[in-house]
PDB file of C-alpha atoms and ligand atoms in Angstrom:
ATOM      1  CA  UNK J  17       0.000   0.000   0.000  1.00  0.00           C
ATOM      2  CA  UNK J  18       1.400   3.414  -0.971  1.00  0.00           C
ATOM      3  CA  UNK J  19      -0.765   5.761   0.900  1.00  0.00           C
ATOM      4  CA  UNK J  20       0.235   9.116   2.331  1.00  0.00           C
ATOM      5  CA  UNK J  21      -0.516   9.242   6.017  1.00  0.00           C
ATOM      6  CA  UNK J  22      -0.557  12.752   7.423  1.00  0.00           C
ATOM      7  CA  UNK J  23       0.437  13.583  10.967  1.00  0.00           C
ATOM      8  CA  UNK J  24      -1.537  16.270  12.798  1.00  0.00           C
ATOM      9  CA  UNK J  25       0.251  17.007  16.080  1.00  0.00           C
ATOM     10  CA  UNK J  26      -2.183  18.136  18.778  1.00  0.00           C
ATOM     11  CA  UNK J  27      -0.828  20.986  20.893  1.00  0.00           C
ATOM     12  CA  UNK J  28      -2.959  19.833  23.823  1.00  0.00           C
ATOM     13  CA  UNK J  29       0.116  17.988  25.070  1.00  0.00           C
ATOM     14  CA  UNK J  30       2.619  20.749  24.201  1.00  0.00           C
ATOM     15  CA  UNK J  31       4.707  22.777  26.624  1.00  0.00           C
ATOM     16  CA  UNK J  32       2.666  25.990  26.527  1.00  0.00           C
ATOM     17  CA  UNK J  33       5.562  28.066  27.783  1.00  0.00           C
ATOM     18  CA  UNK J  34       7.352  27.115  24.542  1.00  0.00           C
ATOM     19  CA  UNK J  35       4.368  26.725  22.244  1.00  0.00           C
ATOM     20  CA  UNK J  36       5.694  28.645  19.234  1.00  0.00           C
ATOM     21  CA  UNK J  37       8.985  26.794  19.300  1.00  0.00           C
ATOM     22  CA  UNK J  38       7.295  23.390  19.561  1.00  0.00           C
ATOM     23  CA  UNK J  39       4.884  24.129  16.707  1.00  0.00           C
ATOM     24  CA  UNK J  40       7.814  25.204  14.531  1.00  0.00           C
ATOM     25  CA  UNK J  41       9.683  22.018  15.406  1.00  0.00           C
ATOM     26  CA  UNK J  42       6.644  19.988  14.328  1.00  0.00           C
ATOM     27  CA  UNK J  43       6.486  21.955  11.057  1.00  0.00           C
ATOM     28  CA  UNK J  44      10.198  21.444  10.389  1.00  0.00           C
ATOM     29  CA  UNK J  45       9.772  17.685  10.810  1.00  0.00           C
ATOM     30  CA  UNK J  46       6.984  17.214   8.298  1.00  0.00           C
ATOM     31  CA  UNK J  47       3.750  17.651  10.272  1.00  0.00           C
ATOM     32  CA  UNK J  48       0.901  18.232   7.806  1.00  0.00           C
ATOM     33  CA  UNK J  49      -1.247  20.445  10.028  1.00  0.00           C
ATOM     34  CA  UNK J  50      -1.500  21.581  13.642  1.00  0.00           C
ATOM     35  CA  UNK J  51      -4.448  20.196  15.598  1.00  0.00           C
ATOM     36  CA  UNK J  52      -5.921  22.539  18.213  1.00  0.00           C
ATOM     37  CA  UNK J  53      -8.269  21.028  20.811  1.00  0.00           C
ATOM     38  CA  UNK J  54     -10.855  23.496  22.088  1.00  0.00           C
ATOM     39  CA  UNK J  55     -12.742  22.283  25.180  1.00  0.00           C
ATOM     40  CA  UNK J  56     -15.412  24.153  27.124  1.00  0.00           C
ATOM     41  CA  UNK J  57     -15.901  22.214  30.363  1.00  0.00           C
ATOM     42  CA  UNK J  58     -19.464  21.381  29.261  1.00  0.00           C
ATOM     43  CA  UNK J  59     -19.362  19.152  26.220  1.00  0.00           C
ATOM     44  CA  UNK J  60     -16.253  17.578  27.765  1.00  0.00           C
ATOM     45  CA  UNK J  61     -15.107  17.822  31.402  1.00  0.00           C
ATOM     46  CA  UNK J  62     -11.938  19.766  30.634  1.00  0.00           C
ATOM     47  CA  UNK J  63     -11.354  23.420  29.682  1.00  0.00           C
ATOM     48  CA  UNK J  64      -8.479  24.201  27.311  1.00  0.00           C
ATOM     49  CA  UNK J  65      -8.033  27.052  24.865  1.00  0.00           C
ATOM     50  CA  UNK J  66      -9.942  29.417  22.625  1.00  0.00           C
ATOM     51  CA  UNK J  67      -9.537  31.583  19.543  1.00  0.00           C
ATOM     52  CA  UNK J  68      -6.692  33.593  21.109  1.00  0.00           C
ATOM     53  CA  UNK J  69      -4.441  30.551  20.994  1.00  0.00           C
ATOM     54  CA  UNK J  70      -5.417  29.847  17.389  1.00  0.00           C
ATOM     55  CA  UNK J  71      -4.442  33.415  16.537  1.00  0.00           C
ATOM     56  CA  UNK J  72      -1.108  33.043  18.327  1.00  0.00           C
ATOM     57  CA  UNK J  73      -0.285  29.752  16.571  1.00  0.00           C
ATOM     58  CA  UNK J  74      -1.312  31.324  13.246  1.00  0.00           C
ATOM     59  CA  UNK J  75       1.541  33.799  13.636  1.00  0.00           C
ATOM     60  CA  UNK J  76       4.275  31.169  14.032  1.00  0.00           C
ATOM     61  CA  UNK J  77       3.513  28.593  11.310  1.00  0.00           C
ATOM     62  CA  UNK J  78       2.523  28.235   7.667  1.00  0.00           C
ATOM     63  CA  UNK J  79       0.824  24.910   8.366  1.00  0.00           C
ATOM     64  CA  UNK J  80      -2.957  24.614   8.161  1.00  0.00           C
ATOM     65  CA  UNK J  81      -4.635  24.911  11.567  1.00  0.00           C
ATOM     66  CA  UNK J  82      -7.085  22.112  12.304  1.00  0.00           C
ATOM     67  CA  UNK J  83      -9.446  23.282  15.048  1.00  0.00           C
ATOM     68  CA  UNK J  84     -11.364  20.555  16.893  1.00  0.00           C
ATOM     69  CA  UNK J  85     -14.284  22.104  18.758  1.00  0.00           C
ATOM     70  CA  UNK J  86     -15.333  20.006  21.746  1.00  0.00           C
ATOM     71  CA  UNK J  87     -17.900  22.576  22.837  1.00  0.00           C
ATOM     72  CA  UNK J  88     -21.659  22.917  23.117  1.00  0.00           C
ATOM     73  CA  UNK J  89     -23.410  25.199  20.615  1.00  0.00           C
ATOM     74  CA  UNK J  90     -20.386  25.295  18.307  1.00  0.00           C
ATOM     75  CA  UNK J  91     -22.216  27.479  15.772  1.00  0.00           C
ATOM     76  CA  UNK J  92     -21.919  30.443  18.156  1.00  0.00           C
ATOM     77  CA  UNK J  93     -18.117  30.366  17.939  1.00  0.00           C
ATOM     78  CA  UNK J  94     -17.328  29.341  14.370  1.00  0.00           C
ATOM     79  CA  UNK J  95     -16.803  32.848  13.071  1.00  0.00           C
ATOM     80  CA  UNK J  96     -14.344  33.718  15.843  1.00  0.00           C
ATOM     81  CA  UNK J  97     -12.232  30.658  15.044  1.00  0.00           C
ATOM     82  CA  UNK J  98     -12.351  31.330  11.302  1.00  0.00           C
ATOM     83  CA  UNK J  99     -11.235  34.925  11.918  1.00  0.00           C
ATOM     84  CA  UNK J 100      -8.450  33.731  14.211  1.00  0.00           C
ATOM     85  CA  UNK J 101      -6.962  31.780  11.309  1.00  0.00           C
ATOM     86  CA  UNK J 102      -8.449  28.274  11.408  1.00  0.00           C
ATOM     87  CA  UNK J 103      -8.192  26.399   8.099  1.00  0.00           C
ATOM     88  CA  UNK J 104     -10.296  23.438   9.180  1.00  0.00           C
ATOM     89  CA  UNK J 105     -13.047  23.511  11.780  1.00  0.00           C
ATOM     90  CA  UNK J 106     -14.491  20.278  13.137  1.00  0.00           C
ATOM     91  CA  UNK J 107     -17.651  20.146  15.237  1.00  0.00           C
ATOM     92  CA  UNK J 108     -19.085  17.214  17.141  1.00  0.00           C
ATOM     93  CA  UNK J 109     -22.117  15.384  15.784  1.00  0.00           C
ATOM     94  CA  UNK J 110     -23.391  15.025  19.366  1.00  0.00           C
ATOM     95  CA  UNK J 111     -23.111  18.744  20.132  1.00  0.00           C
ATOM     96  CA  UNK J 112     -25.239  20.207  17.370  1.00  0.00           C
ATOM     97  CA  UNK J 113     -28.880  19.543  16.415  1.00  0.00           C
ATOM     98  CA  UNK J 114     -28.382  21.702  13.304  1.00  0.00           C
ATOM     99  CA  UNK J 115     -25.183  20.173  12.070  1.00  0.00           C
ATOM    100  CA  UNK J 116     -25.852  20.741   8.369  1.00  0.00           C
ATOM    101  CA  UNK J 117     -26.355  24.457   8.898  1.00  0.00           C
ATOM    102  CA  UNK J 118     -23.171  24.667  10.968  1.00  0.00           C
ATOM    103  CA  UNK J 119     -21.155  22.754   8.361  1.00  0.00           C
ATOM    104  CA  UNK J 120     -22.413  25.088   5.621  1.00  0.00           C
ATOM    105  CA  UNK J 121     -21.508  28.119   7.761  1.00  0.00           C
ATOM    106  CA  UNK J 122     -17.966  26.814   8.226  1.00  0.00           C
ATOM    107  CA  UNK J 123     -17.592  26.403   4.467  1.00  0.00           C
ATOM    108  CA  UNK J 124     -19.098  29.830   3.769  1.00  0.00           C
ATOM    109  CA  UNK J 125     -16.388  31.292   6.004  1.00  0.00           C
ATOM    110  CA  UNK J 126     -13.777  29.729   3.714  1.00  0.00           C
ATOM    111  CA  UNK J 127     -12.718  26.865   5.988  1.00  0.00           C
ATOM    112  CA  UNK J 128     -12.794  23.137   5.487  1.00  0.00           C
ATOM    113  CA  UNK J 129     -15.554  21.581   7.564  1.00  0.00           C
ATOM    114  CA  UNK J 130     -15.320  18.441   9.655  1.00  0.00           C
ATOM    115  CA  UNK J 131     -17.591  16.289  11.771  1.00  0.00           C
ATOM    116  CA  UNK J 132     -16.299  14.373  14.802  1.00  0.00           C
ATOM    117  CA  UNK J 133     -17.964  11.403  16.453  1.00  0.00           C
ATOM    118  CA  UNK J 134     -17.527  10.003  19.946  1.00  0.00           C
ATOM    119  CA  UNK J 135     -16.824   6.310  20.473  1.00  0.00           C
ATOM    120  CA  UNK J 136     -20.502   5.356  21.008  1.00  0.00           C
ATOM    121  CA  UNK J 137     -21.720   6.892  17.740  1.00  0.00           C
ATOM    122  CA  UNK J 138     -22.063   4.434  14.847  1.00  0.00           C
ATOM    123  CA  UNK J 139     -20.720   5.083  11.358  1.00  0.00           C
ATOM    124  CA  UNK J 140     -24.210   5.273   9.889  1.00  0.00           C
ATOM    125  CA  UNK J 141     -25.070   8.290  12.048  1.00  0.00           C
ATOM    126  CA  UNK J 142     -22.993  10.494   9.743  1.00  0.00           C
ATOM    127  CA  UNK J 143     -24.225   9.008   6.462  1.00  0.00           C
ATOM    128  CA  UNK J 144     -26.486  11.966   5.644  1.00  0.00           C
ATOM    129  CA  UNK J 145     -23.951  14.669   6.506  1.00  0.00           C
ATOM    130  CA  UNK J 146     -21.013  12.944   4.787  1.00  0.00           C
ATOM    131  CA  UNK J 147     -21.559  14.490   1.322  1.00  0.00           C
ATOM    132  CA  UNK J 148     -21.230  17.963   2.883  1.00  0.00           C
ATOM    133  CA  UNK J 149     -18.042  17.578   4.926  1.00  0.00           C
ATOM    134  CA  UNK J 150     -14.356  17.769   4.043  1.00  0.00           C
ATOM    135  CA  UNK J 151     -13.214  15.572   6.898  1.00  0.00           C
ATOM    136  CA  UNK J 152     -14.422  13.090   9.488  1.00  0.00           C
ATOM    137  CA  UNK J 153     -12.768  12.737  12.906  1.00  0.00           C
ATOM    138  CA  UNK J 154     -13.333   9.339  14.513  1.00  0.00           C
ATOM    139  CA  UNK J 155     -12.533   9.633  18.223  1.00  0.00           C
ATOM    140  CA  UNK J 156     -10.494   6.689  19.423  1.00  0.00           C
ATOM    141  CA  UNK J 157     -10.723   7.886  23.046  1.00  0.00           C
ATOM    142  CA  UNK J 158     -13.501   9.686  24.895  1.00  0.00           C
ATOM    143  CA  UNK J 159     -12.681  13.333  24.212  1.00  0.00           C
ATOM    144  CA  UNK J 160     -11.537  15.558  27.043  1.00  0.00           C
ATOM    145  CA  UNK J 161      -7.958  14.635  27.813  1.00  0.00           C
ATOM    146  CA  UNK J 162      -4.715  13.689  26.114  1.00  0.00           C
ATOM    147  CA  UNK J 163      -2.747  10.591  26.982  1.00  0.00           C
ATOM    148  CA  UNK J 164      -5.646   8.135  27.084  1.00  0.00           C
ATOM    149  CA  UNK J 165      -5.629   4.596  25.802  1.00  0.00           C
ATOM    150  CA  UNK J 166      -6.570   3.886  22.176  1.00  0.00           C
ATOM    151  CA  UNK J 167      -9.915   2.061  21.824  1.00  0.00           C
ATOM    152  CA  UNK J 168      -9.068  -0.653  19.299  1.00  0.00           C
ATOM    153  CA  UNK J 169     -12.721  -1.521  18.704  1.00  0.00           C
ATOM    154  CA  UNK J 170     -13.088   1.752  16.779  1.00  0.00           C
ATOM    155  CA  UNK J 171     -11.069   0.336  13.874  1.00  0.00           C
ATOM    156  CA  UNK J 172     -14.035  -1.445  12.294  1.00  0.00           C
ATOM    157  CA  UNK J 173     -15.931   1.862  12.400  1.00  0.00           C
ATOM    158  CA  UNK J 174     -13.000   3.599  10.695  1.00  0.00           C
ATOM    159  CA  UNK J 175     -13.054   0.909   8.002  1.00  0.00           C
ATOM    160  CA  UNK J 176     -16.830   1.348   7.550  1.00  0.00           C
ATOM    161  CA  UNK J 177     -16.530   5.125   7.197  1.00  0.00           C
ATOM    162  CA  UNK J 178     -13.612   4.661   4.804  1.00  0.00           C
ATOM    163  CA  UNK J 179     -15.900   2.512   2.638  1.00  0.00           C
ATOM    164  CA  UNK J 180     -18.748   5.047   2.884  1.00  0.00           C
ATOM    165  CA  UNK J 181     -16.352   7.775   1.738  1.00  0.00           C
ATOM    166  CA  UNK J 182     -15.237   5.563  -1.140  1.00  0.00           C
ATOM    167  CA  UNK J 183     -18.823   5.508  -2.415  1.00  0.00           C
ATOM    168  CA  UNK J 184     -18.872   9.288  -2.749  1.00  0.00           C
ATOM    169  CA  UNK J 185     -17.387  11.160  -5.691  1.00  0.00           C
ATOM    170  CA  UNK J 186     -15.098  13.485  -3.778  1.00  0.00           C
ATOM    171  CA  UNK J 187     -12.208  13.076  -1.369  1.00  0.00           C
ATOM    172  CA  UNK J 188     -12.912  13.331   2.341  1.00  0.00           C
ATOM    173  CA  UNK J 189     -10.106  13.191   4.893  1.00  0.00           C
ATOM    174  CA  UNK J 190     -10.508  10.555   7.587  1.00  0.00           C
ATOM    175  CA  UNK J 191      -8.876  11.384  10.910  1.00  0.00           C
ATOM    176  CA  UNK J 192      -8.447   9.265  13.974  1.00  0.00           C
ATOM    177  CA  UNK J 193      -7.949  11.142  17.225  1.00  0.00           C
ATOM    178  CA  UNK J 194      -6.763   9.789  20.564  1.00  0.00           C
ATOM    179  CA  UNK J 195      -4.205   7.275  21.754  1.00  0.00           C
ATOM    180  CA  UNK J 196      -2.127   7.252  18.575  1.00  0.00           C
ATOM    181  CA  UNK J 197       1.449   6.101  19.196  1.00  0.00           C
ATOM    182  CA  UNK J 198       4.016   3.907  17.461  1.00  0.00           C
ATOM    183  CA  UNK J 199       1.947   0.815  18.334  1.00  0.00           C
ATOM    184  CA  UNK J 200      -1.486   2.045  17.203  1.00  0.00           C
ATOM    185  CA  UNK J 201      -0.628   4.286  14.224  1.00  0.00           C
ATOM    186  CA  UNK J 202      -0.392   1.384  11.799  1.00  0.00           C
ATOM    187  CA  UNK J 203      -3.791  -0.096  12.790  1.00  0.00           C
ATOM    188  CA  UNK J 204      -5.442   3.271  12.207  1.00  0.00           C
ATOM    189  CA  UNK J 205      -3.768   3.693   8.829  1.00  0.00           C
ATOM    190  CA  UNK J 206      -4.653   0.148   7.805  1.00  0.00           C
ATOM    191  CA  UNK J 207      -8.282   0.717   8.742  1.00  0.00           C
ATOM    192  CA  UNK J 208      -8.333   3.629   6.279  1.00  0.00           C
ATOM    193  CA  UNK J 209      -7.427   6.765   8.227  1.00  0.00           C
ATOM    194  CA  UNK J 210      -5.270   9.221   6.258  1.00  0.00           C
ATOM    195  CA  UNK J 211      -4.720  11.766   9.056  1.00  0.00           C
ATOM    196  CA  UNK J 212      -3.472  10.730  12.469  1.00  0.00           C
ATOM    197  CA  UNK J 213      -3.984  13.254  15.265  1.00  0.00           C
ATOM    198  CA  UNK J 214      -1.180  12.776  17.768  1.00  0.00           C
ATOM    199  CA  UNK J 215      -0.806  14.535  21.103  1.00  0.00           C
ATOM    200  CA  UNK J 216       1.374  12.892  23.721  1.00  0.00           C
ATOM    201  CA  UNK J 217       3.371  10.753  21.284  1.00  0.00           C
ATOM    202  CA  UNK J 218       4.734  14.014  19.793  1.00  0.00           C
ATOM    203  CA  UNK J 219       4.706  16.447  22.733  1.00  0.00           C
ATOM    204  CA  UNK J 220       5.951  14.918  25.985  1.00  0.00           C
ATOM    205  CA  UNK J 221       8.777  15.021  28.473  1.00  0.00           C
ATOM    206  CA  UNK J 222      10.465  11.782  27.398  1.00  0.00           C
ATOM    207  CA  UNK J 223      11.732  12.832  23.985  1.00  0.00           C
ATOM    208  CA  UNK J 224      11.785  15.782  21.612  1.00  0.00           C
ATOM    209  CA  UNK J 225       9.121  16.703  19.063  1.00  0.00           C
ATOM    210  CA  UNK J 226      11.592  15.746  16.334  1.00  0.00           C
ATOM    211  CA  UNK J 227      12.127  12.317  17.807  1.00  0.00           C
ATOM    212  CA  UNK J 228       8.405  11.775  18.432  1.00  0.00           C
ATOM    213  CA  UNK J 229       7.549  12.532  14.801  1.00  0.00           C
ATOM    214  CA  UNK J 230      10.423  10.429  13.482  1.00  0.00           C
ATOM    215  CA  UNK J 231       9.377   7.443  15.586  1.00  0.00           C
ATOM    216  CA  UNK J 232       5.854   7.664  14.196  1.00  0.00           C
ATOM    217  CA  UNK J 233       7.130   8.009  10.629  1.00  0.00           C
ATOM    218  CA  UNK J 234       9.254   4.906  11.138  1.00  0.00           C
ATOM    219  CA  UNK J 235       6.299   2.982  12.539  1.00  0.00           C
ATOM    220  CA  UNK J 236       4.314   3.919   9.423  1.00  0.00           C
ATOM    221  CA  UNK J 237       7.144   3.329   6.957  1.00  0.00           C
ATOM    222  CA  UNK J 238       6.008  -0.122   5.928  1.00  0.00           C
ATOM    223  CA  UNK J 239       2.560   0.934   4.830  1.00  0.00           C
TER     224      UNK J 239
HETATM  225  C1  DX5 S   4      -8.790  14.376  22.992  1.00  0.00           C
HETATM  226  C2  DX5 S   4      -8.315  15.295  21.907  1.00  0.00           C
HETATM  227  C3  DX5 S   4      -7.130  14.760  21.193  1.00  0.00           C
HETATM  228  C4  DX5 S   4      -5.906  14.632  22.074  1.00  0.00           C
HETATM  229  C5  DX5 S   4      -5.106  13.462  21.636  1.00  0.00           C
HETATM  230  O1  DX5 S   4      -9.926  14.874  23.574  1.00  0.00           O
HETATM  231  O2  DX5 S   4      -9.323  15.520  20.950  1.00  0.00           O
HETATM  232  O3  DX5 S   4      -6.826  15.506  20.030  1.00  0.00           O
HETATM  233  O4  DX5 S   4      -5.090  15.762  22.054  1.00  0.00           O
HETATM  234  O5  DX5 S   4      -4.066  13.267  22.541  1.00  0.00           O
HETATM  235  P1  DX5 S   4      -3.291  11.875  22.639  1.00  0.00           P
HETATM  236  O6  DX5 S   4      -2.637  11.665  21.309  1.00  0.00           O
HETATM  237  O7  DX5 S   4      -2.337  12.072  23.759  1.00  0.00           O
HETATM  238  O8  DX5 S   4      -4.330  10.813  22.926  1.00  0.00           O
HETATM  239 ZN1   ZN S   5      -8.672  16.487  18.957  1.00  0.00          ZN
END
């Protein structure tokens, strides 16, 4: 299989005192985009960052910014994230009763639009919205925190969504998010994911960003 697998380092696990430096190190080592996890303490238990951080990251990198909104009523905040410099905005299926309208708003603002689904949501739930999105994010942990264990059972869902995408006429990126490391990256890629979101396996205290990315690239080299 000769498939390009993109790495999307998630700054959730970064050293925020050295955020610019760490993002630039990820860029220099071949990251395809920077994943920014926005959490509101309501949709998920944790609170992280908002549009100000997106704006700050925008100033230090040329890479596309992939904003993952884990917030209730995401439609209220889309414009602020688009203005801050987001290139891709992903909203949760579970968080929005008017998902189609929100997806169309994201696209009207000039961003790529994504839908994310939690582990308990089946592939078929996104069948009707699929023709309208540019990417799907399949959560392989329960969203809220970095460093959690990969839920292997999600791989059949990734394969199902990969097949559903194959039936459409246009390309849709398929992300997996949560618990990706040198052990799990290959399973996700084999199931059909083409973007791996990686937090703690890139940003951590054990090794550098450069080494983290290189280890993942090596793990994926045989695909
Ligand atoms: C989880 C976030 C993920 C997280 C992944 O709620 O959506 O993007 O940063 O972190 P790791 O790779 O450490 O599981
Ligand atoms: Zn995420």
